[in-house]
Short mmCIF file of C-alpha atoms in Angstrom, two decimals:
data_model
loop_
_atom_site.label_atom_id
_atom_site.label_comp_id
_atom_site.label_asym_id
_atom_site.label_seq_id
_atom_site.Cartn_x
_atom_site.Cartn_y
_atom_site.Cartn_z
CA MET A 20 18.24 32.06 1.43
CA TYR A 21 14.55 31.78 1.68
CA GLU A 22 12.92 28.67 3.43
CA ILE A 23 9.45 27.36 3.76
CA ALA A 24 8.85 25.40 6.63
CA ASP A 25 7.71 21.78 6.18
CA LYS A 26 4.55 22.24 8.19
CA ALA A 27 3.58 25.54 6.80
CA ARG A 28 0.57 24.16 4.92
CA SER A 29 -0.31 20.56 4.66
CA TRP A 30 1.98 17.49 5.41
CA ALA A 31 1.87 13.73 6.09
CA GLU A 32 3.61 12.46 9.37
CA ILE A 33 4.99 9.07 8.86
CA ASP A 34 5.69 7.32 12.17
CA LEU A 35 8.73 4.87 11.45
CA SER A 36 8.27 3.44 15.04
CA ALA A 37 4.70 2.24 14.01
CA LEU A 38 6.09 0.89 10.61
CA LYS A 39 8.63 -1.21 12.68
CA HIS A 40 5.85 -2.51 14.92
CA ASN A 41 3.88 -3.54 12.03
CA PHE A 42 6.72 -5.31 10.36
CA GLU A 43 7.87 -7.24 13.59
CA TYR A 44 4.32 -8.11 14.33
CA ALA A 45 3.86 -9.98 11.00
CA SER A 46 7.44 -11.63 11.23
CA LYS A 47 6.89 -12.86 14.73
CA ARG A 48 3.35 -13.95 14.21
CA ILE A 49 4.18 -16.03 11.09
CA GLY A 50 7.76 -16.93 11.65
CA ARG A 51 8.67 -16.49 7.90
CA LYS A 52 11.03 -13.98 6.02
CA VAL A 53 9.02 -10.65 5.10
CA ILE A 54 8.67 -9.24 1.79
CA CYS A 55 7.81 -5.72 2.23
CA VAL A 56 5.51 -4.30 -0.50
CA LEU A 57 6.61 -0.82 -1.32
CA LYS A 58 4.70 -0.21 -4.73
CA ALA A 59 2.81 2.82 -5.32
CA ASP A 60 5.39 4.98 -3.22
CA ALA A 61 4.76 2.64 -0.33
CA TYR A 62 1.18 3.21 -0.62
CA GLY A 63 1.81 7.00 -0.37
CA HIS A 64 4.09 6.62 2.59
CA GLY A 65 7.28 7.14 0.58
CA ALA A 66 9.12 4.17 -0.81
CA VAL A 67 12.78 5.17 -0.59
CA GLU A 68 12.43 6.58 3.13
CA CYS A 69 10.51 3.52 4.24
CA GLY A 70 12.72 1.05 2.31
CA LEU A 71 15.87 2.44 3.85
CA TYR A 72 14.39 2.26 7.16
CA LEU A 73 12.86 -1.16 6.79
CA GLN A 74 16.13 -2.60 5.38
CA LYS A 75 17.75 -1.48 8.72
CA CYS A 76 14.95 -3.31 10.55
CA GLY A 77 15.68 -6.70 8.62
CA ALA A 78 13.31 -6.88 5.81
CA TYR A 79 14.24 -9.74 3.75
CA MET A 80 13.01 -8.23 0.38
CA PHE A 81 10.94 -5.51 -1.29
CA ALA A 82 8.27 -5.81 -3.91
CA VAL A 83 7.08 -3.05 -6.14
CA ALA A 84 4.89 -2.64 -9.09
CA ALA A 85 7.20 -1.25 -11.76
CA LEU A 86 10.81 -0.97 -13.14
CA THR A 87 11.11 2.72 -12.57
CA GLU A 88 10.07 2.07 -8.70
CA ALA A 89 12.80 -0.64 -8.53
CA VAL A 90 15.47 1.34 -10.08
CA ALA A 91 14.77 4.49 -7.98
CA MET A 92 15.20 2.30 -4.84
CA ARG A 93 18.22 0.76 -6.02
CA LYS A 94 19.70 4.12 -6.77
CA SER A 95 18.73 5.28 -3.26
CA GLY A 96 21.08 2.87 -1.52
CA ILE A 97 18.65 -0.01 -1.18
CA THR A 98 20.73 -3.33 -1.35
CA ILE A 99 18.55 -6.30 -0.51
CA PRO A 100 16.41 -8.12 -2.96
CA ILE A 101 13.81 -6.21 -5.03
CA MET A 102 11.16 -7.86 -6.86
CA ILE A 103 8.70 -6.52 -9.66
CA LEU A 104 5.23 -7.96 -9.11
CA GLY A 105 3.94 -6.79 -12.54
CA TYR A 106 5.04 -7.01 -16.03
CA THR A 107 8.17 -5.68 -17.53
CA SER A 108 9.00 -5.86 -21.10
CA PRO A 109 11.85 -8.09 -22.11
CA GLU A 110 13.60 -5.08 -23.82
CA TYR A 111 14.65 -4.09 -20.40
CA ALA A 112 16.25 -7.21 -19.65
CA GLU A 113 19.69 -5.50 -19.37
CA ILE A 114 18.50 -3.11 -16.73
CA LEU A 115 16.82 -6.04 -14.74
CA SER A 116 20.17 -7.78 -14.72
CA ASP A 117 22.40 -4.84 -14.08
CA PHE A 118 20.36 -3.60 -11.19
CA ASP A 119 19.97 -7.04 -9.80
CA ILE A 120 16.08 -6.83 -9.89
CA GLU A 121 13.92 -9.79 -9.79
CA GLN A 122 11.22 -9.90 -12.40
CA ALA A 123 7.81 -11.58 -11.97
CA ILE A 124 7.00 -13.81 -15.11
CA VAL A 125 3.45 -13.56 -16.05
CA ASP A 126 3.12 -16.53 -18.58
CA GLU A 127 5.40 -18.89 -20.77
CA GLU A 128 5.62 -16.46 -23.70
CA HIS A 129 6.82 -13.77 -21.45
CA ALA A 130 9.55 -16.21 -20.20
CA ILE A 131 10.59 -17.10 -23.66
CA ALA A 132 11.11 -13.42 -24.82
CA MET A 133 12.81 -12.42 -21.61
CA ASN A 134 15.05 -15.38 -21.91
CA LYS A 135 15.83 -14.60 -25.47
CA ALA A 136 16.58 -10.82 -24.65
CA ALA A 137 18.94 -12.00 -21.84
CA ALA A 138 20.75 -14.46 -24.03
CA LYS A 139 21.67 -11.64 -26.61
CA LEU A 140 23.23 -9.74 -23.78
CA ASN A 141 24.96 -12.71 -22.51
CA LYS A 142 23.19 -11.93 -19.28
CA LYS A 143 20.92 -13.80 -16.62
CA VAL A 144 17.60 -12.14 -15.32
CA LYS A 145 16.29 -13.52 -11.86
CA VAL A 146 12.74 -14.22 -12.16
CA HIS A 147 9.46 -15.30 -10.02
CA ILE A 148 7.13 -17.61 -11.90
CA ALA A 149 3.45 -16.28 -11.30
CA LEU A 150 0.72 -18.92 -10.98
CA ASP A 151 -2.82 -17.98 -11.71
CA THR A 152 -4.53 -19.98 -8.88
CA GLY A 153 -7.83 -18.23 -8.98
CA MET A 154 -7.33 -14.37 -9.21
CA SER A 155 -7.49 -14.73 -13.06
CA ARG A 156 -5.09 -11.82 -13.45
CA ILE A 157 -1.60 -12.80 -14.43
CA GLY A 158 0.31 -15.95 -14.25
CA ILE A 159 0.50 -19.67 -15.67
CA TYR A 160 -3.14 -20.85 -15.56
CA ALA A 161 -3.13 -23.41 -12.47
CA GLN A 162 -6.88 -23.44 -11.55
CA LYS A 163 -7.07 -26.87 -12.91
CA ASN A 164 -5.00 -29.12 -15.21
CA HIS A 165 -2.04 -28.82 -12.80
CA THR A 166 0.37 -30.96 -14.64
CA ALA A 167 0.21 -28.62 -17.58
CA ALA A 168 1.03 -25.71 -15.28
CA ALA A 169 3.87 -27.67 -13.53
CA ASP A 170 5.22 -28.55 -17.13
CA ALA A 171 5.38 -24.84 -18.26
CA ALA A 172 7.04 -24.01 -14.86
CA GLU A 173 9.33 -26.64 -15.55
CA ARG A 174 10.41 -25.30 -19.00
CA ILE A 175 10.88 -21.87 -17.69
CA TYR A 176 12.91 -23.22 -14.89
CA ARG A 177 15.33 -24.87 -17.28
CA MET A 178 15.69 -21.74 -19.62
CA SER A 179 19.39 -20.75 -19.67
CA ASN A 180 19.36 -17.14 -19.21
CA LEU A 181 16.55 -17.24 -16.56
CA ASP A 182 17.39 -17.69 -12.88
CA VAL A 183 14.25 -18.95 -11.30
CA VAL A 184 14.60 -17.52 -7.77
CA GLY A 185 10.78 -17.60 -6.68
CA MET A 186 7.36 -18.64 -7.60
CA PHE A 187 4.21 -17.16 -6.12
CA THR A 188 0.38 -16.37 -6.49
CA HIS A 189 -1.94 -13.90 -5.31
CA PHE A 190 -5.20 -14.54 -3.20
CA ALA A 191 -8.44 -12.94 -4.56
CA ALA A 192 -10.46 -12.98 -1.36
CA ALA A 193 -8.40 -13.65 1.72
CA ASP A 194 -9.78 -10.61 3.39
CA GLU A 195 -13.39 -11.97 3.20
CA PRO A 196 -14.01 -14.76 5.94
CA ASP A 197 -16.97 -16.03 4.11
CA GLN A 198 -14.74 -16.91 1.03
CA ALA A 199 -12.26 -18.99 3.14
CA GLU A 200 -12.91 -21.97 1.02
CA TYR A 201 -11.88 -20.08 -2.08
CA THR A 202 -8.67 -19.08 -0.50
CA MET A 203 -7.99 -22.61 0.18
CA PHE A 204 -8.80 -23.67 -3.31
CA GLN A 205 -6.20 -21.23 -4.43
CA TYR A 206 -3.72 -22.61 -1.86
CA ARG A 207 -4.28 -26.31 -2.95
CA ASN A 208 -3.74 -25.27 -6.52
CA PHE A 209 -0.26 -23.60 -5.79
CA SER A 210 0.71 -26.66 -3.54
CA ILE A 211 -0.31 -29.13 -6.21
CA VAL A 212 2.05 -27.48 -8.63
CA TYR A 213 4.78 -27.07 -5.98
CA ASN A 214 4.70 -30.72 -5.29
CA ARG A 215 4.74 -31.75 -8.94
CA LEU A 216 7.87 -29.79 -9.40
CA ILE A 217 9.40 -31.26 -6.10
CA GLU A 218 8.61 -34.63 -7.39
CA ARG A 219 10.92 -33.72 -10.48
CA GLY A 220 13.75 -32.43 -8.32
CA ILE A 221 12.90 -28.85 -8.61
CA ARG A 222 12.65 -26.75 -5.52
CA ILE A 223 12.26 -23.16 -6.14
CA LYS A 224 13.91 -21.53 -3.23
CA ASN A 225 11.32 -18.63 -2.38
CA CYS A 226 7.66 -19.59 -2.81
CA HIS A 227 5.21 -17.07 -1.55
CA VAL A 228 1.52 -16.82 -1.43
CA SER A 229 0.53 -14.87 1.67
CA ASN A 230 -0.63 -11.32 1.44
CA SER A 231 -1.55 -9.14 4.32
CA ALA A 232 -5.05 -10.70 4.72
CA ALA A 233 -3.57 -14.18 4.85
CA ILE A 234 -0.90 -12.94 7.22
CA LEU A 235 -3.67 -11.78 9.71
CA ASN A 236 -6.30 -14.65 8.94
CA SER A 237 -5.07 -17.74 7.54
CA PRO A 238 -2.37 -20.56 8.70
CA ILE A 239 -1.19 -21.14 5.04
CA HIS A 240 2.31 -19.99 4.24
CA PHE A 241 5.45 -21.03 2.31
CA ASP A 242 8.93 -19.73 2.29
CA SER A 243 8.16 -15.97 2.60
CA ILE A 244 5.22 -13.73 3.28
CA ARG A 245 4.35 -10.48 1.35
CA LEU A 246 3.34 -7.68 3.70
CA GLY A 247 1.44 -5.00 1.87
CA ILE A 248 -1.27 -2.89 3.41
CA SER A 249 -0.96 -4.13 6.87
CA LEU A 250 2.79 -2.86 6.95
CA TYR A 251 1.35 0.47 7.24
CA GLY A 252 -1.13 -0.11 10.00
CA MET A 253 -4.34 -0.58 7.78
CA TYR A 254 -6.63 -3.68 7.67
CA PRO A 255 -7.13 -5.37 4.30
CA ASP A 256 -11.01 -5.48 4.77
CA SER A 257 -10.83 -1.70 5.30
CA LYS A 258 -13.16 -2.00 8.23
CA PRO A 259 -12.34 0.03 11.48
CA VAL A 260 -10.90 -2.12 14.24
CA LYS A 261 -10.82 -1.07 17.83
CA ASP A 262 -7.58 -1.72 19.76
CA GLY A 263 -6.28 -3.87 16.84
CA PRO A 264 -2.73 -5.07 16.78
CA LEU A 265 -1.55 -2.81 14.01
CA LYS A 266 -0.47 0.78 14.37
CA PRO A 267 -1.42 3.26 11.80
CA VAL A 268 1.63 4.79 10.15
CA MET A 269 0.39 8.05 8.40
CA SER A 270 -1.37 11.07 9.69
CA LEU A 271 -2.47 13.80 7.25
CA LYS A 272 -2.20 17.26 8.77
CA ALA A 273 -2.72 20.86 7.82
CA ARG A 274 -3.34 24.19 9.40
CA VAL A 275 -6.30 26.66 10.38
CA THR A 276 -5.47 29.44 8.15
CA GLN A 277 -8.40 31.68 9.24
CA THR A 278 -11.46 31.59 11.29
CA ARG A 279 -14.81 33.34 10.45
CA THR A 280 -18.10 34.18 12.09
CA LEU A 281 -21.11 33.54 9.74
CA PRO A 282 -24.78 34.49 10.43
CA GLN A 283 -27.54 31.88 10.40
CA GLY A 284 -28.60 31.00 6.88
CA ALA A 285 -25.32 31.45 5.24
CA THR A 286 -24.20 28.81 2.46
CA ILE A 287 -20.87 27.42 2.40
CA SER A 288 -18.52 26.32 -0.47
CA TYR A 289 -19.28 25.27 -4.01
CA GLY A 290 -22.81 24.20 -4.72
CA ARG A 291 -23.99 25.67 -1.53
CA THR A 292 -24.32 22.25 -0.03
CA PHE A 293 -24.38 23.39 3.57
CA THR A 294 -26.42 26.02 5.27
CA THR A 295 -25.83 27.41 8.79
CA ARG A 296 -28.56 26.99 11.30
CA ARG A 297 -27.33 29.43 13.84
CA THR A 298 -24.42 31.91 14.21
CA THR A 299 -21.46 29.79 12.99
CA HIS A 300 -17.81 29.78 13.87
CA THR A 301 -15.87 28.33 10.98
CA ALA A 302 -12.32 27.36 10.33
CA VAL A 303 -10.73 27.58 6.89
CA ILE A 304 -7.99 24.65 6.67
CA SER A 305 -5.29 24.53 4.25
CA ALA A 306 -6.05 21.19 2.77
CA GLY A 307 -8.23 20.05 -0.15
CA TYR A 308 -8.66 17.28 -2.55
CA ALA A 309 -5.48 18.17 -4.37
CA ASP A 310 -3.75 17.35 -1.32
CA GLY A 311 -5.64 14.00 -1.11
CA PHE A 312 -8.44 15.07 1.22
CA SER A 313 -11.11 13.34 -1.05
CA ARG A 314 -13.98 15.44 -2.10
CA ARG A 315 -16.19 12.35 -1.63
CA LEU A 316 -15.82 13.14 2.10
CA SER A 317 -17.62 16.57 1.75
CA ASN A 318 -20.04 17.21 4.58
CA LYS A 319 -19.27 13.79 6.01
CA ALA A 320 -15.91 13.86 7.53
CA THR A 321 -14.49 15.15 10.78
CA VAL A 322 -11.19 16.93 11.63
CA THR A 323 -9.51 17.09 14.76
CA ILE A 324 -8.21 20.33 16.30
CA ASN A 325 -6.75 20.66 19.90
CA GLY A 326 -7.85 17.23 20.54
CA LYS A 327 -11.37 17.74 19.57
CA ARG A 328 -13.26 16.53 16.53
CA TYR A 329 -15.30 19.06 14.53
CA PRO A 330 -17.48 18.37 11.49
CA GLN A 331 -16.18 19.23 8.06
CA ILE A 332 -18.89 21.41 6.29
CA GLY A 333 -19.35 22.25 2.58
CA ARG A 334 -17.76 20.77 -0.32
CA ILE A 335 -14.09 20.21 -0.12
CA CYS A 336 -12.17 22.47 -2.50
CA MET A 337 -8.98 21.79 -4.31
CA ASP A 338 -6.68 23.71 -1.83
CA VAL A 339 -8.86 24.25 1.36
CA CYS A 340 -11.97 22.97 3.38
CA MET A 341 -14.03 24.47 6.02
CA ALA A 342 -15.10 22.91 9.53
CA ASP A 343 -17.84 24.10 11.92
CA VAL A 344 -15.61 24.95 15.19
CA THR A 345 -18.63 26.71 17.01
CA ASP A 346 -18.66 24.51 20.07
CA GLY A 347 -16.15 25.61 22.52
CA TYR A 348 -15.05 28.42 20.31
CA ASP A 349 -15.40 31.01 23.03
CA GLU A 350 -13.71 28.83 25.66
CA PRO A 351 -9.89 28.35 26.36
CA GLY A 352 -8.38 26.15 23.73
CA GLY A 353 -10.95 27.30 21.27
CA VAL A 354 -9.76 27.05 17.61
CA ARG A 355 -7.66 29.86 16.28
CA ALA A 356 -5.55 30.44 13.07
CA GLY A 357 -2.39 28.57 13.13
CA ASP A 358 -3.66 25.73 15.11
CA GLU A 359 -2.69 22.20 13.85
CA VAL A 360 -5.34 20.13 12.07
CA THR A 361 -5.49 16.38 11.96
CA ILE A 362 -7.55 15.05 8.98
CA ILE A 363 -6.73 11.20 9.08
CA GLY A 364 -4.90 9.52 11.73
CA ASP A 365 -3.32 10.61 15.21
CA GLY A 366 -6.74 11.14 16.96
CA GLY A 367 -8.63 11.98 13.85
CA MET A 368 -10.57 9.73 11.42
CA SER A 369 -8.68 6.51 10.65
CA ALA A 370 -8.21 5.65 7.17
CA GLU A 371 -10.80 2.76 7.51
CA GLU A 372 -13.37 5.32 9.12
CA ALA A 373 -12.91 7.61 5.92
CA ALA A 374 -13.00 4.66 3.53
CA GLN A 375 -16.29 3.47 5.04
CA ILE A 376 -17.91 6.99 4.48
CA VAL A 377 -16.98 7.08 0.84
CA GLY A 378 -17.31 3.37 -0.13
CA THR A 379 -13.82 2.69 -1.05
CA ILE A 380 -10.59 0.85 0.30
CA ASN A 381 -8.42 2.43 3.10
CA TYR A 382 -5.28 2.40 1.01
CA GLU A 383 -6.86 4.15 -1.89
CA LEU A 384 -7.00 7.26 0.51
CA THR A 385 -3.30 7.18 1.33
CA CYS A 386 -2.29 6.59 -2.49
CA LEU A 387 -4.37 9.75 -3.36
CA ILE A 388 -2.24 12.02 -0.91
CA THR A 389 -0.32 14.13 -3.58
CA ASN A 390 3.54 14.91 -3.98
CA ARG A 391 2.73 18.71 -2.70
CA VAL A 392 2.22 17.24 0.87
CA LYS A 393 5.38 17.06 2.41
CA ARG A 394 6.26 13.47 4.00
CA ILE A 395 7.74 14.14 7.47
CA TYR A 396 9.40 11.05 9.17
CA VAL A 397 9.16 10.87 12.76
CA ASN A 398 10.07 8.44 15.64
CA GLY A 399 12.83 6.79 13.62
#
């Protein structure tokens, strides 16, 4: 039987001890139950594997974005509560009920349709009422006229085939200190609706507002907290943090497949965007943008080989990229074919550093790491 080694070409190392550290940091810092957000395949880290591990670590609940994600996790052996943060059509009420999946209710119309679908099946669906306190995305409008929002929430709460187990909102700018007043505006909106319901004898058992940014920056929390990007050791504002409390979980790695010696004046890769200024030793590396090494990093990134950083040169190709490894090439420890290359993490560029270069957010970069990149779980 033929086998291909996990580290033959490119791979992503997922450090489970770092994942546990970040989970426990948030849990101890806030003192609330932790909802671990595993949507988008755990931001590229592997939802099933991370979920099974976090379940052992004491996670209270998981949150995903889609029904397919939730069902896959249930089938993998995850038994703790799972919530879908986004819209699911009422036609899937039976799946929600049978797999014991908790569904966000995006407005009263959605609730009416979900209740009707569940009643036809003689089943109940567990739901969380979403409040729009200032994100203007989903939820019962609660940016003003809080009595009307509470009225709608009460009507949903009393629907016979919905089991309202939660209520939540999402902060739009908790990662931006200069918008702290707006975060408090959202928090007050949620609190007013929450208190109106309390006055009517309705206490929804799991109310949650705090995302990663609020967990790190704000003292405003309800029954549980939603730990998203910071669970993976990345910061919500996507800015590099020196000696911060979080530990990066993912490292993207590859191999040097070939070294070459090029004369002065040689141009490298598509578009000839890099020209050598001297005799140059280059390394061809087995990772490109189809692996998740963004083409936007071309001629701006670094790679780390044998503990030393080297500039990436020329346009990043679909399957490979090149680096200038001239410095130290002729010395012991110089770069050779077969050497391990770190592209992001583990002594290389951080996700924040790479994100700053291309003008995006750190977790877009981890989400872009494709399925052909094997996830290898270490320190678990």
